[in-house]
XYZ file of C-alpha atoms in Angstrom:
736
model
C 157.508 163.214 135.607
C 157.402 159.691 133.949
C 154.068 158.990 132.276
C 152.359 155.655 133.696
C 152.207 152.677 131.420
C 148.595 151.836 132.668
C 146.127 154.022 133.667
C 142.449 153.403 134.888
C 140.336 156.472 133.494
C 136.913 155.525 134.122
C 134.993 153.153 136.645
C 131.073 152.154 136.279
C 129.725 150.602 139.517
C 126.963 150.767 141.885
C 126.387 149.992 145.668
C 125.930 146.352 147.036
C 122.129 145.682 147.747
C 122.227 145.818 151.440
C 121.645 148.314 154.103
C 124.603 150.653 155.487
C 126.914 149.997 152.504
C 126.736 153.784 151.552
C 128.264 156.670 153.641
C 129.195 160.325 152.719
C 132.133 161.685 154.358
C 131.965 164.972 156.331
C 134.135 168.030 155.711
C 134.490 170.286 152.189
C 134.257 168.313 149.045
C 133.543 165.117 150.942
C 133.959 161.744 149.127
C 131.055 159.228 149.012
C 132.278 155.651 149.934
C 130.215 152.601 148.992
C 130.644 148.926 148.657
C 130.702 147.338 145.264
C 130.886 143.599 145.424
C 134.315 142.928 147.419
C 135.530 146.777 146.906
C 135.155 149.966 148.897
C 134.818 152.684 146.310
C 135.646 156.238 146.910
C 133.382 158.527 144.656
C 133.798 162.302 144.279
C 130.082 163.486 143.204
C 131.130 167.077 142.320
C 133.880 165.875 139.931
C 131.684 162.567 138.897
C 134.511 160.164 139.113
C 135.874 157.375 140.891
C 138.916 158.474 143.011
C 140.080 155.057 144.081
C 139.017 151.504 144.950
C 140.154 150.107 148.277
C 140.542 146.184 147.864
C 140.756 143.881 150.619
C 137.637 142.062 151.273
C 137.513 138.769 150.156
C 133.508 138.542 150.178
C 130.441 141.231 149.895
C 131.182 144.511 151.521
C 128.057 145.009 153.770
C 128.655 148.197 155.475
C 130.840 151.424 155.421
C 131.451 154.188 157.947
C 133.605 157.267 157.630
C 135.164 158.502 161.097
C 133.977 161.865 161.596
C 136.615 164.651 162.925
C 135.433 167.167 165.586
C 136.595 169.910 163.838
C 134.720 169.656 160.601
C 137.782 168.674 158.675
C 137.357 166.108 155.925
C 137.465 162.599 157.115
C 140.745 160.461 156.312
C 139.654 157.317 158.074
C 136.919 154.651 157.481
C 135.884 151.362 158.576
C 134.164 148.446 156.548
C 132.633 145.134 157.278
C 131.977 142.289 154.921
C 130.657 138.568 154.490
C 134.214 137.622 155.012
C 133.415 137.971 158.994
C 136.380 140.713 159.097
C 136.243 144.380 160.102
C 138.813 146.738 157.925
C 140.080 149.908 159.196
C 141.368 152.219 156.339
C 143.514 155.194 156.543
C 143.548 157.728 153.393
C 145.958 160.177 152.108
C 145.608 162.162 149.265
C 142.697 160.179 148.014
C 144.651 157.077 148.267
C 145.277 154.193 150.410
C 147.823 154.451 153.014
C 147.305 151.863 155.455
C 144.825 148.872 155.842
C 144.194 147.050 159.395
C 142.172 143.638 159.375
C 140.112 143.367 162.570
C 139.152 139.612 162.934
C 137.211 137.765 165.306
C 133.395 137.591 164.324
C 132.353 133.980 163.212
C 129.705 135.427 160.884
C 128.951 138.284 158.195
C 129.531 141.672 159.739
C 126.658 144.042 158.550
C 127.126 146.887 160.840
C 129.902 149.252 162.030
C 130.526 152.723 163.562
C 133.627 154.508 164.906
C 134.410 157.411 166.837
C 137.567 159.104 167.993
C 138.141 158.758 171.782
C 140.593 160.655 174.143
C 141.162 158.911 177.724
C 141.600 161.070 180.580
C 145.126 158.752 181.240
C 146.255 159.480 177.669
C 146.085 162.297 175.765
C 146.788 160.922 172.520
C 143.535 159.972 170.595
C 142.527 156.235 169.959
C 139.685 155.102 167.616
C 136.790 153.104 169.242
C 135.252 150.733 166.751
C 132.110 148.950 167.286
C 131.065 146.107 164.694
C 127.722 143.693 164.684
C 127.516 140.356 162.995
C 125.318 137.435 162.226
C 126.971 135.523 165.151
C 124.768 137.420 167.481
C 127.872 139.197 168.787
C 128.628 143.045 168.995
C 132.463 143.560 169.335
C 134.244 146.579 170.537
C 137.645 147.350 169.324
C 140.226 150.022 170.572
C 142.655 151.152 167.823
C 145.884 153.286 168.799
C 148.390 153.539 166.002
C 149.226 150.240 164.513
C 147.774 148.352 167.216
C 144.315 146.799 167.627
C 142.635 145.327 170.380
C 139.159 143.859 171.051
C 137.765 145.337 174.177
C 135.003 143.535 174.902
C 132.312 141.095 173.219
C 128.423 141.785 173.876
C 126.486 138.597 173.208
C 122.653 138.724 172.457
C 121.692 135.118 172.428
C 119.434 134.241 169.619
C 119.127 137.818 168.705
C 120.722 140.273 166.267
C 121.861 143.746 166.714
C 120.716 145.161 163.147
C 121.830 148.992 163.696
C 124.860 150.535 165.887
C 125.810 154.082 166.773
C 128.258 155.337 168.966
C 128.607 158.913 170.652
C 129.450 160.702 174.023
C 127.393 161.551 176.898
C 126.698 165.078 177.313
C 129.536 167.158 179.112
C 131.591 163.926 179.529
C 134.044 161.983 177.596
C 132.264 158.526 178.402
C 131.170 156.552 174.951
C 127.546 155.300 174.820
C 126.453 152.824 172.272
C 122.981 152.349 170.829
C 122.175 148.729 169.441
C 118.868 148.365 167.247
C 117.750 144.720 167.450
C 115.321 142.461 166.221
C 113.761 142.389 169.370
C 111.976 145.954 168.493
C 114.075 147.617 171.393
C 116.965 149.807 171.493
C 119.722 148.680 174.020
C 121.764 151.358 175.573
C 125.300 150.814 176.678
C 127.725 153.114 178.644
C 131.452 152.430 179.232
C 132.229 152.108 182.676
C 135.744 150.950 183.737
C 136.747 150.214 180.311
C 133.496 148.182 179.966
C 130.295 148.744 178.166
C 127.349 148.027 180.698
C 123.964 148.178 179.683
C 121.940 151.069 181.092
C 118.613 151.109 179.520
C 116.161 149.434 176.926
C 114.171 151.785 174.949
C 110.493 150.459 173.805
C 107.964 151.609 171.455
C 108.728 150.175 168.174
C 106.669 147.510 167.006
C 109.133 145.693 164.584
C 112.415 145.131 163.877
C 115.061 148.357 164.351
C 116.688 149.202 161.052
C 118.711 152.351 161.931
C 119.736 154.466 164.846
C 121.888 157.688 165.075
C 122.838 160.118 167.751
C 123.216 163.889 167.369
C 124.274 166.449 169.835
C 122.434 169.809 169.978
C 123.515 172.055 172.750
C 123.825 170.040 175.971
C 121.329 167.257 174.779
C 121.927 164.238 172.952
C 119.169 163.077 170.610
C 118.709 159.508 169.192
C 116.638 158.745 166.129
C 115.466 155.230 165.402
C 113.578 153.789 162.460
C 111.860 150.429 162.180
C 109.861 148.195 159.816
C 106.796 149.319 161.850
C 107.055 152.474 159.210
C 107.595 154.762 162.098
C 110.404 156.947 163.211
C 111.187 157.948 166.956
C 113.161 160.620 167.964
C 114.593 160.016 171.583
C 116.199 162.934 173.867
C 118.922 162.307 176.112
C 119.816 164.888 178.839
C 121.424 165.518 182.364
C 118.637 165.034 184.805
C 118.571 168.143 187.159
C 119.407 167.184 191.018
C 117.561 170.137 192.233
C 114.490 169.309 194.434
C 111.383 170.289 192.136
C 107.928 169.898 193.389
C 105.717 168.562 190.772
C 101.577 168.412 191.353
C 100.339 164.932 191.064
C 97.828 166.083 188.331
C 100.481 167.410 185.858
C 101.072 165.457 182.885
C 104.679 164.610 182.283
C 106.607 162.432 179.729
C 107.966 159.205 181.203
C 111.794 159.398 181.772
C 114.090 156.395 181.868
C 116.829 157.173 183.933
C 120.330 156.088 184.658
C 123.604 156.965 186.577
C 126.997 157.123 185.336
C 130.326 157.776 187.131
C 132.647 160.162 185.470
C 135.754 161.117 186.868
C 134.569 159.957 190.470
C 131.453 162.120 190.055
C 127.839 160.535 189.643
C 125.968 161.981 186.884
C 122.168 161.027 186.450
C 120.764 161.139 183.052
C 117.282 160.804 181.778
C 115.802 159.663 178.311
C 112.352 160.543 177.109
C 110.557 160.262 173.682
C 110.703 163.368 171.784
C 108.332 162.550 168.875
C 107.119 159.931 166.749
C 107.127 160.785 162.828
C 104.587 159.174 160.658
C 104.921 159.974 156.997
C 106.090 156.662 155.271
C 103.914 153.904 154.042
C 106.645 150.901 154.342
C 109.750 149.998 156.044
C 111.937 152.767 156.955
C 115.387 151.443 156.385
C 117.578 154.395 157.384
C 117.430 157.750 159.307
C 120.470 160.171 159.351
C 121.084 163.857 160.952
C 122.552 166.461 158.935
C 126.039 166.794 160.059
C 127.642 170.120 161.539
C 129.758 172.062 159.322
C 131.694 175.352 159.126
C 130.268 178.391 157.368
C 132.609 181.437 157.102
C 134.582 180.220 160.301
C 131.223 179.851 162.145
C 129.991 176.158 163.304
C 126.316 175.514 161.835
C 124.512 172.982 163.620
C 121.164 172.413 161.871
C 118.446 170.139 163.080
C 117.403 168.153 160.350
C 116.649 164.348 159.644
C 116.386 162.478 156.566
C 114.714 159.290 156.284
C 114.555 156.464 153.442
C 111.911 153.769 153.163
C 110.722 150.914 151.113
C 107.663 153.098 149.716
C 110.436 154.488 146.994
C 110.419 157.990 148.991
C 113.067 159.852 150.924
C 111.716 162.582 153.565
C 113.678 165.599 154.985
C 112.141 166.271 158.628
C 112.916 169.623 160.725
C 111.050 171.127 163.443
C 108.745 174.120 162.917
C 110.446 177.276 164.136
C 107.406 178.733 165.879
C 105.763 175.571 167.323
C 108.735 173.245 167.402
C 106.603 170.328 165.894
C 108.412 168.107 163.561
C 106.974 168.455 160.042
C 108.001 166.942 156.596
C 109.991 169.659 154.894
C 110.543 167.872 151.403
C 109.776 164.308 149.967
C 111.677 163.131 147.005
C 111.697 159.582 145.594
C 111.709 157.068 142.721
C 109.008 157.029 140.056
C 107.877 154.156 137.702
C 110.137 150.994 137.013
C 109.974 147.677 138.789
C 111.983 149.208 141.794
C 111.088 148.265 145.373
C 112.146 151.357 147.554
C 115.237 152.697 149.241
C 117.888 151.046 151.307
C 119.754 154.024 152.537
C 120.177 157.783 152.422
C 122.833 160.455 153.166
C 123.454 164.169 153.513
C 126.673 165.986 152.081
C 128.834 168.174 154.382
C 126.415 171.104 154.135
C 123.002 169.645 153.496
C 122.664 171.011 149.963
C 122.687 167.506 148.514
C 121.017 164.316 149.575
C 121.562 160.796 148.097
C 119.506 157.699 148.108
C 120.235 154.021 147.550
C 117.613 152.034 145.658
C 116.779 148.280 145.870
C 118.631 147.658 142.660
C 121.566 149.562 143.648
C 120.993 152.622 141.892
C 122.132 156.047 143.324
C 119.414 158.996 143.060
C 120.962 162.191 144.001
C 119.277 165.580 144.480
C 120.515 169.201 144.972
C 118.983 172.007 146.652
C 117.998 174.924 144.657
C 119.982 177.893 145.784
C 117.056 180.521 145.007
C 114.115 178.258 146.322
C 115.532 176.208 149.194
C 112.187 173.980 149.107
C 113.215 172.751 145.562
C 115.117 169.903 144.896
C 116.699 168.877 141.538
C 117.795 165.304 140.313
C 121.535 165.336 139.589
C 124.113 163.020 137.762
C 125.732 160.286 139.579
C 127.550 157.346 138.887
C 125.725 153.953 137.967
C 126.520 150.513 136.882
C 125.455 146.786 137.209
C 124.375 145.235 140.305
C 125.386 141.981 139.609
C 128.224 140.104 137.540
C 129.081 141.846 134.420
C 129.393 138.663 131.823
C 130.192 140.407 128.534
C 130.894 144.047 126.694
C 132.015 145.159 123.344
C 133.180 148.631 122.054
C 131.188 149.945 119.066
C 132.996 150.140 115.967
C 133.685 153.657 116.052
C 135.091 153.306 119.569
C 132.808 155.988 120.947
C 130.685 154.088 123.353
C 130.461 150.571 124.902
C 127.464 148.048 125.766
C 128.020 145.394 128.595
C 125.338 142.983 129.812
C 125.152 141.404 133.101
C 123.406 138.636 135.345
C 121.151 141.756 136.811
C 119.275 141.180 133.566
C 120.263 144.383 131.893
C 122.053 145.510 128.998
C 123.789 149.083 129.772
C 125.330 151.859 127.222
C 128.108 153.901 128.545
C 129.502 156.760 126.418
C 131.449 160.118 127.010
C 129.745 163.513 128.067
C 131.354 166.386 126.309
C 130.875 169.702 127.569
C 131.823 172.879 125.846
C 132.603 174.882 128.776
C 134.724 172.268 130.332
C 138.055 170.122 128.981
C 137.502 167.117 131.332
C 135.327 164.364 129.698
C 133.491 161.858 131.965
C 131.716 158.593 130.970
C 128.137 158.075 131.890
C 125.246 155.402 131.378
C 123.310 157.128 128.685
C 120.831 154.159 128.009
C 119.615 150.968 129.321
C 118.696 149.153 126.036
C 117.409 145.979 127.408
C 115.904 145.150 130.922
C 115.170 141.413 130.590
C 113.661 138.605 132.783
C 116.623 136.263 132.109
C 120.323 136.439 133.162
C 122.273 138.110 130.281
C 125.308 136.072 129.428
C 126.687 137.649 125.772
C 126.258 140.082 122.984
C 127.648 141.251 119.928
C 127.600 144.333 117.753
C 126.346 143.977 114.167
C 126.831 147.615 113.546
C 127.086 151.066 115.175
C 123.676 150.699 116.475
C 122.842 147.473 116.236
C 123.518 144.694 118.801
C 122.570 140.960 119.621
C 122.447 139.609 122.905
C 121.887 136.043 124.498
C 120.694 134.926 127.748
C 119.704 132.091 129.924
C 116.827 131.420 127.279
C 116.991 129.608 123.757
C 116.865 132.606 121.746
C 118.978 135.554 120.524
C 117.392 139.032 120.422
C 118.596 141.692 117.929
C 118.288 145.251 119.118
C 118.478 148.578 117.061
C 118.584 151.994 118.093
C 115.745 154.372 118.068
C 115.830 157.874 116.652
C 115.402 159.406 120.383
C 118.325 157.630 121.311
C 120.688 158.762 118.461
C 119.517 162.346 118.869
C 120.280 162.272 122.610
C 123.701 160.123 121.919
C 124.708 163.117 119.596
C 123.733 165.826 122.014
C 125.457 164.257 124.968
C 128.805 163.276 123.131
C 129.070 166.448 120.989
C 128.727 164.855 117.751
C 126.636 166.051 114.547
C 123.198 164.580 114.391
C 123.288 164.790 110.608
C 126.264 162.905 110.025
C 125.487 160.153 112.471
C 121.999 159.937 111.040
C 123.183 159.714 107.134
C 123.919 156.153 107.518
C 120.670 155.111 109.320
C 117.206 154.301 107.925
C 114.755 157.098 107.596
C 111.983 155.179 109.016
C 113.520 154.813 112.354
C 111.148 154.299 115.268
C 111.198 156.747 118.361
C 111.624 154.479 121.007
C 110.445 151.492 122.860
C 108.277 150.180 125.435
C 107.580 146.722 126.678
C 103.884 145.467 126.482
C 102.054 144.044 129.735
C 103.500 140.587 130.540
C 105.862 140.735 127.839
C 109.591 140.221 127.455
C 109.969 141.843 124.151
C 111.008 145.393 123.606
C 108.044 146.942 121.253
C 108.939 149.314 118.642
C 107.324 153.077 119.164
C 106.718 155.223 116.066
C 105.876 158.912 115.811
C 102.093 158.134 115.291
C 102.095 155.814 118.216
C 103.159 158.549 120.642
C 100.031 159.522 122.686
C 99.555 162.558 124.934
C 99.709 161.829 128.803
C 96.220 162.412 129.901
C 95.793 164.970 132.886
C 95.068 163.689 136.485
C 91.316 164.855 136.190
C 90.829 162.953 132.816
C 92.701 159.599 134.486
C 90.482 159.777 137.684
C 87.031 160.334 135.401
C 88.158 157.352 132.845
C 89.733 154.812 135.026
C 88.170 152.067 136.811
C 91.280 151.433 139.264
C 91.572 147.924 137.892
C 93.502 148.585 134.657
C 97.287 147.852 134.393
C 99.047 151.059 134.100
C 101.384 150.303 131.174
C 104.497 152.894 131.197
C 104.192 154.556 127.604
C 107.493 156.022 125.913
C 107.800 159.562 125.719
C 110.558 161.300 123.706
C 112.749 163.924 125.238
C 115.680 165.883 124.089
C 118.845 165.338 126.403
C 121.961 167.614 126.696
C 123.215 165.688 129.752
C 123.246 161.867 130.862
C 120.008 160.678 132.203
C 118.816 159.934 135.530
C 118.021 156.622 137.014
C 114.041 157.176 136.476
C 114.824 158.308 132.681
C 117.109 155.047 132.156
C 114.412 152.650 133.273
C 111.513 153.943 131.120
C 112.751 155.983 128.029
C 116.046 154.491 126.862
C 114.815 150.971 125.589
C 115.761 149.863 122.129
C 113.180 148.037 119.944
C 113.606 144.554 119.435
C 113.801 144.071 115.486
C 114.490 140.015 115.226
C 114.422 136.990 117.376
C 116.705 134.010 116.472
C 115.582 130.507 117.076
C 117.678 127.253 116.623
C 119.354 126.627 120.009
C 118.055 123.798 122.303
C 119.493 125.139 125.360
C 120.470 128.533 127.116
C 122.629 130.684 125.169
C 126.302 130.716 125.992
C 128.230 132.844 123.698
C 127.915 134.870 120.581
C 130.490 136.722 118.314
C 130.643 138.168 114.945
C 133.249 138.148 112.375
C 135.258 141.275 111.332
C 133.233 142.047 108.182
C 129.883 142.008 110.312
C 128.409 139.534 107.500
C 128.112 136.508 109.828
C 127.049 135.897 113.498
C 128.264 132.849 115.481
C 126.449 131.539 118.456
C 126.483 128.391 120.641
C 124.624 127.169 123.672
C 124.673 124.865 126.807
C 124.613 121.073 126.016
C 123.677 118.142 127.547
C 123.755 116.171 124.482
C 126.450 115.995 121.722
C 124.065 116.969 119.009
C 123.252 120.318 120.731
C 127.180 120.995 121.318
C 127.077 123.095 117.876
C 127.714 126.213 116.695
C 125.213 128.074 114.291
C 126.215 130.614 111.728
C 123.484 133.298 110.930
C 123.420 135.807 108.138
C 123.224 139.344 109.365
C 121.467 140.611 106.567
C 118.663 138.107 106.128
C 118.771 136.668 109.724
C 118.555 133.140 108.536
C 120.786 130.316 109.311
C 123.910 129.948 107.358
C 125.389 126.857 108.748
C 125.070 124.328 111.708
C 128.620 123.511 112.522
C 128.402 120.234 114.833
C 131.340 119.241 117.206
C 133.421 122.691 116.347
C 135.319 121.520 113.391
C 138.684 123.343 112.611
C 139.506 125.867 111.561
C 137.821 128.402 113.670
C 139.904 131.397 113.379
C 137.003 133.365 111.633
C 134.542 132.870 114.877
C 137.093 133.623 117.560
C 138.035 137.216 118.743
C 138.209 135.953 122.539
C 139.531 133.195 123.800
C 138.268 131.760 127.106
C 140.480 129.188 128.626
C 141.379 127.603 132.312
C 140.131 130.940 133.798
C 142.038 133.286 131.420
C 140.494 135.756 129.019
C 142.740 136.992 126.290
C 141.835 140.207 124.115
C 144.394 141.056 121.455
C 145.027 144.164 119.601
C 147.486 144.443 116.431
C 149.045 147.935 116.485
C 151.671 149.359 114.072
C 154.467 151.160 115.663
C 157.403 153.190 114.108
C 160.752 152.390 115.323
C 163.913 154.220 114.481
C 162.510 154.800 111.113
C 161.720 150.952 110.475
C 157.936 149.897 110.040
C 157.712 146.839 112.272
C 154.506 145.081 113.611
C 154.364 144.830 117.541
C 151.345 142.880 119.104
C 149.872 143.993 122.510
C 148.191 141.291 124.708
C 146.025 142.115 127.761
C 145.430 139.035 129.851
C 142.640 138.777 132.661
C 142.913 136.355 135.556
C 140.758 134.649 137.821
C 141.836 136.647 140.767
C 140.921 139.993 139.045
C 144.643 141.021 137.658
C 145.114 142.228 134.115
C 148.495 141.663 132.718
C 150.039 143.408 129.613
C 152.391 141.441 127.087
C 154.122 142.619 123.964
C 155.589 140.614 121.186
C 157.627 141.816 118.388
C 157.369 140.084 114.835
C 160.553 139.042 113.144
C 161.396 137.409 109.906
C 163.743 134.537 111.624
C 162.818 131.310 110.860
C 161.892 129.437 113.009
C 159.842 132.161 114.437
C 160.978 133.491 117.899
C 158.317 133.861 120.530
C 159.647 136.880 122.117
C 156.906 137.869 124.731
C 157.805 140.440 127.213
C 155.834 141.180 130.512
C 155.531 144.874 130.418
C 152.833 145.775 133.284
C 149.974 144.586 135.490
C 147.095 146.210 137.159
C 147.820 147.718 140.934
C 145.709 146.253 143.655
C 143.491 149.474 143.193
C 143.040 148.994 139.596
C 142.531 145.430 139.604
C 138.977 143.504 139.726
C 138.335 141.802 143.022
C 136.843 138.699 141.211
C 137.208 136.681 137.984
C 137.328 138.943 134.653
C 134.774 137.941 132.306
C 135.970 139.849 129.258
C 138.475 142.182 127.863
C 138.072 144.285 124.601
C 140.431 146.623 122.748
C 139.199 149.976 121.514
C 139.290 150.190 117.555
C 142.145 152.233 116.698
C 141.166 153.035 113.422
C 138.019 154.718 114.293
C 137.620 158.504 113.293
C 137.173 159.627 116.879
C 140.713 158.082 117.454
C 142.081 160.292 114.743
C 140.488 163.620 116.187
C 142.086 162.862 119.621
C 145.402 164.723 120.333
C 146.419 162.028 122.151
C 145.181 159.305 120.210
C 148.606 158.581 118.840
C 149.911 158.159 122.330
C 147.326 156.001 124.267
C 145.478 152.706 123.475
C 142.372 152.093 125.275
C 140.975 148.822 126.484
C 137.711 147.927 128.679
C 137.348 144.996 131.264
C 134.439 143.661 133.122
C 134.117 140.871 135.818
C 132.127 139.233 138.250
C 132.653 142.114 140.806
C 129.821 144.046 139.170
C 132.499 146.628 137.900
C 133.296 147.795 134.183
C 136.578 149.796 133.861
C 138.280 151.678 130.999
C 142.025 151.588 131.036
C 144.303 153.276 128.845
C 148.135 152.328 127.974
C 150.839 154.302 126.988
C 152.271 152.959 123.944
C 155.567 155.015 124.185
C 155.965 153.337 127.526
C 155.773 149.904 126.337
């Protein structure tokens, strides 16, 4: 088999900050699908790797839904809706895109989709019934059979909006039923009659906008769970109404029944809907409810009655009825602690309910796994993370062992490989968040292995150095010798960093500053209830990548220097190859501000003030940014037929998100022949979906590269862009 020239080995991203953009496939080893900017990402939570990217939307992806198979086998189709006013049906084979069909017709952003497989009486072949809701106040129903797609019907809600959708089938029939949760605090129920959906009921009870609805079949009954901004969850029961004449005493108290009649195969069937229960446990908006899916265990179909809910109160609750009384009770409550987050947008079960995942307000994913010994205990697990807004800059460390990125989500993130002794596969993860800022971050530069400078939409450059606790955890996670790494570091390294109240600067925390946390009783006795509760840094030794809670609080780097001199927002910063000079520039409204400042990296004083960008500037430029192109250049020495020649490999990032590779061979001819050869470009799934902001080659002369067996065959470079994504690619030198 011929080795590919270009491979995408690692991807870092997180879901968009909208409801319904996360969905877990049913069936064994189901994939997690979520929308990142304009892409649909398929992620394997067990292997902890991104399987592929589905690129087709031209604007933000707002909602995703796998189409579940009734036999419990893994899903192979999914639908997504985006702000480009279209719905896309994706067909997957061997975890790769097989076919994409675009459904167009909405006149506004699509923010809710659902789909089921439907078998018609007149046609034994399965067709796919798709429903979508958009900002044009319309709900559209589509039928897809093979490559053909037809819009069956459009339901208009006037000035209202359908915020949540779910399709299912009425008990003992093949009649589809649709539930629409609206902004009028009602759930509108539609049933299909003569190929048209007709409204049969409106369920009242919620006192605010409906945020989620989902059907689930248990035995002969159909249950509907709904959640709302009134902080409550309601469970409704739909069943076939008995036709036998039953005498009822007038004194008996009975639940109110909402009834309707459906004609199925020339037989009229009466159905009734009653309120089963109301679940009150959340203290803020409930954004999502999901039933645990059915699954096969040892060949037997399992149908657990469990419900998962996610709320803006930063908690996720697992509900189930009591075995004896049947009363619905809270079984497990998990959530987010600390930080500046605002709660959860969504939640999902995996295929057998042993793992649950939550989607937080800032895009972060929180994964919990059930303890096999103690089923009531859930422990946090490692999951993918990344920026939730455009990534503006990235840089490799001098040894090529980790990368640091900055973005307009106001964070600086550090990604490194996790090397385990018992596994040969190496996965990359976010292991630190050195800077959480109050301004959009625009640029950064590495001064040495554990020191960097960042610039943001402010007039100040900030210098950060790694604390001791980070270095210890970095060595433990990446499998390096702590003594070897610390030999070049100062002996008086701080333990960590914390942000003071109402401050923007990360303050160093030394060993003597670390105070023991007071117990709950001591805190109650000493606290007046009006103090600002500052989150104190607590050192911890990690052997695996940290969770989101730990990243938010315990991985900051102390700020060691501020560089003043620019009059406007910092735009770019870079360092020369010897790391002795730092160059920075800012936006300028006047020509006297259109200057480059050179800083001495030893004294941190201004070395020179270059007005109007005088030539030559070769010392300053390691990246050229021009007309929407970003060019990163690497020089490599390659042996050819026993003659040592120099070849250059150039990666060019385009505004459309594509990356092209070119090679150039230096000759001794006069004049010089510019023999540039186009080698390869990224495929649709490998490319970014928006403009690429930075390309950076890994340093081949680093010590780690010599240790790797594949170091002689592969070159590595990283890319980042406005699509919120950071990718690490590898290039086969032998195939160039």
